[in-house]
Amino acid sequence: NAGVTQTPKFQVLKTGQSMTLQCAQDMNHNSMYWYRQDPGMGLRLIYYSASEGTTDKGEVPNGYNVSRLNKREFSLRLESAAPSQTSVYFCASSEYGGDYGYTFGSGTRLTVV
Amino acid sequence: GESVGLHLPTLSVQEGDNSIINCAYSNSASDYFIWYKQESGKGPQFIIDIRSNMDKRQGQRVTVLLNKTVKHLSLQIAATQPGDSAVYFCAEIRSSGNTGKLIFGQGTTLQVKP
C-alpha cells in the first residue's frame, strides 16, 4: 500500500536549470495537489488538479507548471529554477471534494544554488 | 486577507500532561477543519477533523473543539507521550468547484519533556 509516491526525494539544482518532480498515487483518488513548505511555515498550495484533465492555480503558482498525465500521476515542473524555489515539495491526493482528507507523499527536498 | 493561523509557534509539555494547541481562522464561511501532525522529514499525517455543524469531536487521545462564535479551534491531546512530539497544523478546506483546497496555518511545534 504505497499511497502517494514522490520522486526524487532530494535534488540540488543550479539557478536556471529545469526539472520535473514526479508524483503518483495508487488510491484511485480524483484530486491531486502540489504544496511547498518553507522553514517554519505551513504548506502553501502551488497547483491542484480536481480531476483528470483539469489543473488550476493555487496560492503560489508563479515559476511552476503542472501536468495531470493520467488519473494516477501529477507532475510539477520548474522551467528555470531560482533560489527562492528552495523548499520541500509535497504532493497529495484526495477523494472527490476532499472531504475524506488528504494523503500526502513524503516530500522532495529541493535546493537551488 | 483570509488566513488560518495558530497562536503559539512552540509548546513544551511534560510527558503525561495534557496538551492544548490552538488555532484561529478568519474565514467565517469555513465549514470543515482538519488537524495534521508532521514529524521531521515526513509529510503531514491526518489526526482528526471537524465540521462546522459540530463543536466537539473525539478520537483516540485527541479531541478537537470548534468555537464558531470566535472562529477558534483547538486540539487537545490527553496524556501526552514522547511520540507526540511533532509540528501540528490546523487546516481548512475551502471548496472550489468539485474539489476542496486545503489551506494550512503556520504550525505549532509540540515538545514533550520526559
GROMACS .gro file of C-alpha atoms in nm:
model
  227
    1ASN     CA    1   0.000   0.000   0.000
    2ALA     CA    2   0.224   0.275  -0.135
    3GLY     CA    3  -0.025   0.564  -0.115
    4VAL     CA    4   0.140   0.871  -0.266
    5THR     CA    5   0.490   0.829  -0.407
    6GLN     CA    6   0.716   1.122  -0.489
    7THR     CA    7   1.043   1.118  -0.677
    8PRO     CA    8   1.314   1.223  -0.629
    9LYS     CA    9   1.348   1.261  -0.252
   10PHE     CA   10   1.636   1.506  -0.278
   11GLN     CA   11   1.760   1.730  -0.558
   12VAL     CA   12   2.014   2.009  -0.596
   13LEU     CA   13   1.980   2.238  -0.896
   14LYS     CA   14   2.178   2.531  -1.027
   15THR     CA   15   1.993   2.855  -1.091
   16GLY     CA   16   1.833   2.842  -1.433
   17GLN     CA   17   1.818   2.464  -1.460
   18SER     CA   18   1.489   2.287  -1.513
   19MET     CA   19   1.347   1.974  -1.359
   20THR     CA   20   1.025   1.781  -1.309
   21LEU     CA   21   0.903   1.644  -0.978
   22GLN     CA   22   0.701   1.327  -1.016
   23CYS     CA   23   0.403   1.217  -0.810
   24ALA     CA   24   0.190   0.906  -0.835
   25GLN     CA   25  -0.097   0.774  -0.622
   26ASP     CA   26  -0.249   0.429  -0.619
   27MET     CA   27  -0.570   0.505  -0.428
   28ASN     CA   28  -0.781   0.594  -0.732
   29HIS     CA   29  -0.828   0.947  -0.598
   30ASN     CA   30  -0.973   1.211  -0.828
   31SER     CA   31  -0.793   1.516  -0.692
   32MET     CA   32  -0.421   1.580  -0.664
   33TYR     CA   33  -0.223   1.872  -0.528
   34TRP     CA   34   0.124   2.020  -0.508
   35TYR     CA   35   0.236   2.211  -0.199
   36ARG     CA   36   0.559   2.374  -0.093
   37GLN     CA   37   0.678   2.409   0.263
   38ASP     CA   38   0.939   2.663   0.367
   39PRO     CA   39   1.117   2.651   0.706
   40GLY     CA   40   0.887   2.731   0.995
   41MET     CA   41   0.590   2.766   0.763
   42GLY     CA   42   0.279   2.577   0.683
   43LEU     CA   43   0.223   2.424   0.343
   44ARG     CA   44   0.120   2.653   0.061
   45LEU     CA   45  -0.074   2.532  -0.239
   46ILE     CA   46   0.104   2.569  -0.573
   47TYR     CA   47  -0.131   2.395  -0.818
   48TYR     CA   48  -0.404   2.140  -0.799
   49SER     CA   49  -0.598   1.909  -1.025
   50ALA     CA   50  -0.957   1.847  -0.927
   51SER     CA   51  -0.988   1.560  -1.172
   52GLU     CA   52  -0.806   1.406  -1.464
   53GLY     CA   53  -0.772   1.660  -1.743
   54THR     CA   54  -0.803   1.972  -1.529
   55THR     CA   55  -0.548   2.185  -1.345
   56ASP     CA   56  -0.580   2.513  -1.155
   57LYS     CA   57  -0.354   2.761  -0.981
   58GLY     CA   58  -0.321   2.768  -0.607
   59GLU     CA   59  -0.173   3.036  -0.379
   60VAL     CA   60   0.183   3.043  -0.519
   61PRO     CA   61   0.186   2.923  -0.883
   62ASN     CA   62   0.449   3.158  -1.029
   63GLY     CA   63   0.753   2.978  -1.167
   64TYR     CA   64   0.581   2.640  -1.188
   65ASN     CA   65   0.384   2.434  -1.435
   66VAL     CA   66   0.195   2.111  -1.385
   67SER     CA   67   0.069   1.819  -1.588
   68ARG     CA   68  -0.201   1.573  -1.489
   69LEU     CA   69  -0.070   1.290  -1.701
   70ASN     CA   70  -0.348   1.048  -1.608
   71LYS     CA   71  -0.556   0.976  -1.301
   72ARG     CA   72  -0.255   0.839  -1.112
   73GLU     CA   73   0.014   1.091  -1.197
   74PHE     CA   74   0.057   1.463  -1.139
   75SER     CA   75   0.392   1.625  -1.215
   76LEU     CA   76   0.536   1.963  -1.118
   77ARG     CA   77   0.787   2.135  -1.344
   78LEU     CA   78   1.031   2.412  -1.272
   79GLU     CA   79   1.134   2.559  -1.607
   80SER     CA   80   1.409   2.789  -1.476
   81ALA     CA   81   1.489   2.723  -1.111
   82ALA     CA   82   1.555   3.015  -0.876
   83PRO     CA   83   1.698   3.015  -0.521
   84SER     CA   84   1.355   3.129  -0.397
   85GLN     CA   85   1.224   2.788  -0.503
   86THR     CA   86   1.442   2.612  -0.248
   87SER     CA   87   1.183   2.430  -0.042
   88VAL     CA   88   1.030   2.096   0.045
   89TYR     CA   89   0.762   1.995  -0.203
   90PHE     CA   90   0.472   1.773  -0.109
   91CYS     CA   91   0.227   1.602  -0.337
   92ALA     CA   92  -0.114   1.497  -0.204
   93SER     CA   93  -0.428   1.330  -0.328
   94SER     CA   94  -0.783   1.319  -0.202
   95GLU     CA   95  -1.123   1.176  -0.271
   96TYR     CA   96  -1.367   1.380  -0.475
   97GLY     CA   97  -1.430   1.706  -0.293
   98GLY     CA   98  -1.152   1.645  -0.042
   99ASP     CA   99  -1.400   1.563   0.233
  100TYR     CA  100  -1.224   1.245   0.327
  101GLY     CA  101  -0.894   1.407   0.399
  102TYR     CA  102  -0.576   1.412   0.207
  103THR     CA  103  -0.293   1.164   0.178
  104PHE     CA  104   0.049   1.319   0.148
  105GLY     CA  105   0.369   1.193  -0.002
  106SER     CA  106   0.693   1.203   0.194
  107GLY     CA  107   0.823   1.510   0.013
  108THR     CA  108   1.101   1.622  -0.220
  109ARG     CA  109   1.370   1.841  -0.069
  110LEU     CA  110   1.489   2.080  -0.341
  111THR     CA  111   1.785   2.314  -0.310
  112VAL     CA  112   1.859   2.572  -0.580
  113VAL     CA  113   2.208   2.718  -0.565
  114GLY     CA  114  -0.695   3.854   0.363
  115GLU     CA  115  -0.833   3.522   0.480
  116SER     CA  116  -0.594   3.313   0.686
  117VAL     CA  117  -0.565   3.019   0.915
  118GLY     CA  118  -0.325   3.064   1.198
  119LEU     CA  119  -0.202   2.921   1.523
  120HIS     CA  120  -0.140   3.116   1.839
  121LEU     CA  121   0.195   2.982   1.952
  122PRO     CA  122   0.490   2.857   1.748
  123THR     CA  123   0.616   2.625   2.025
  124LEU     CA  124   0.451   2.438   2.312
  125SER     CA  125   0.652   2.245   2.568
  126VAL     CA  126   0.476   1.996   2.797
  127GLN     CA  127   0.571   1.728   3.045
  128GLU     CA  128   0.516   1.368   2.949
  129GLY     CA  129   0.181   1.254   3.082
  130ASP     CA  130   0.028   1.602   3.089
  131ASN     CA  131  -0.249   1.714   2.856
  132SER     CA  132  -0.160   1.940   2.562
  133ILE     CA  133  -0.379   2.206   2.407
  134ILE     CA  134  -0.288   2.353   2.070
  135ASN     CA  135  -0.489   2.647   1.946
  136CYS     CA  136  -0.582   2.780   1.605
  137ALA     CA  137  -0.772   3.087   1.489
  138TYR     CA  138  -0.927   3.127   1.149
  139SER     CA  139  -1.068   3.431   0.976
  140ASN     CA  140  -1.292   3.288   0.703
  141SER     CA  141  -1.636   3.275   0.862
  142ALA     CA  142  -1.760   3.069   0.566
  143SER     CA  143  -1.525   2.782   0.651
  144ASP     CA  144  -1.714   2.467   0.737
  145TYR     CA  145  -1.455   2.193   0.757
  146PHE     CA  146  -1.130   2.178   0.950
  147ILE     CA  147  -0.854   1.922   0.986
  148TRP     CA  148  -0.566   1.882   1.226
  149TYR     CA  149  -0.242   1.735   1.093
  150LYS     CA  150   0.071   1.606   1.263
  151GLN     CA  151   0.404   1.638   1.085
  152GLU     CA  152   0.712   1.457   1.209
  153SER     CA  153   1.057   1.558   1.097
  154GLY     CA  154   1.126   1.456   0.737
  155LYS     CA  155   0.775   1.332   0.673
  156GLY     CA  156   0.457   1.458   0.511
  157PRO     CA  157   0.156   1.573   0.717
  158GLN     CA  158  -0.048   1.296   0.875
  159PHE     CA  159  -0.423   1.327   0.934
  160ILE     CA  160  -0.519   1.333   1.302
  161ILE     CA  161  -0.881   1.440   1.329
  162ASP     CA  162  -1.135   1.658   1.151
  163ILE     CA  163  -1.447   1.851   1.241
  164ARG     CA  164  -1.732   2.010   1.051
  165SER     CA  165  -1.895   2.341   1.140
  166ASN     CA  166  -2.218   2.172   1.248
  167MET     CA  167  -2.027   2.022   1.541
  168ASP     CA  168  -1.849   2.185   1.833
  169LYS     CA  169  -1.658   1.884   1.957
  170ARG     CA  170  -1.521   1.563   1.818
  171GLN     CA  171  -1.318   1.296   1.993
  172GLY     CA  172  -1.070   1.044   1.868
  173GLN     CA  173  -0.819   0.823   2.039
  174ARG     CA  174  -0.649   1.052   2.299
  175VAL     CA  175  -0.734   1.356   2.086
  176THR     CA  176  -1.026   1.598   2.098
  177VAL     CA  177  -1.096   1.887   1.866
  178LEU     CA  178  -1.311   2.177   1.982
  179LEU     CA  179  -1.464   2.431   1.748
  180ASN     CA  180  -1.596   2.769   1.858
  181LYS     CA  181  -1.756   2.933   1.557
  182THR     CA  182  -1.852   3.245   1.751
  183VAL     CA  183  -1.489   3.347   1.795
  184LYS     CA  184  -1.358   3.146   1.498
  185HIS     CA  185  -1.130   2.933   1.706
  186LEU     CA  186  -1.047   2.566   1.719
  187SER     CA  187  -0.822   2.366   1.943
  188LEU     CA  188  -0.660   2.026   1.955
  189GLN     CA  189  -0.636   1.856   2.290
  190ILE     CA  190  -0.401   1.563   2.337
  191ALA     CA  191  -0.452   1.359   2.651
  192ALA     CA  192  -0.161   1.204   2.841
  193THR     CA  193   0.098   1.342   2.602
  194GLN     CA  194   0.369   1.095   2.504
  195PRO     CA  195   0.717   1.145   2.357
  196GLY     CA  196   0.585   1.011   2.027
  197ASP     CA  197   0.351   1.309   2.012
  198SER     CA  198   0.647   1.542   1.959
  199ALA     CA  199   0.593   1.696   1.616
  200VAL     CA  200   0.464   2.005   1.439
  201TYR     CA  201   0.085   2.035   1.443
  202PHE     CA  202  -0.109   2.222   1.178
  203CYS     CA  203  -0.469   2.319   1.159
  204ALA     CA  204  -0.604   2.337   0.808
  205GLU     CA  205  -0.923   2.449   0.647
  206ILE     CA  206  -1.096   2.306   0.344
  207ARG     CA  207  -1.208   2.574   0.101
  208SER     CA  208  -1.439   2.436  -0.160
  209SER     CA  209  -1.351   2.520  -0.516
  210GLY     CA  210  -1.571   2.376  -0.784
  211ASN     CA  211  -1.563   1.999  -0.748
  212THR     CA  212  -1.271   1.982  -0.512
  213GLY     CA  213  -1.154   2.123  -0.180
  214LYS     CA  214  -0.832   2.316  -0.139
  215LEU     CA  215  -0.654   2.258   0.188
  216ILE     CA  216  -0.526   2.583   0.341
  217PHE     CA  217  -0.273   2.542   0.622
  218GLY     CA  218  -0.185   2.754   0.921
  219GLN     CA  219   0.179   2.802   1.020
  220GLY     CA  220   0.210   2.525   1.276
  221THR     CA  221   0.287   2.470   1.644
  222THR     CA  222   0.586   2.263   1.748
  223LEU     CA  223   0.498   2.035   2.040
  224GLN     CA  224   0.794   1.934   2.256
  225VAL     CA  225   0.736   1.661   2.511
  226LYS     CA  226   0.974   1.656   2.805
  227PRO     CA  227   1.043   1.318   2.969
   0.00000   0.00000   0.00000
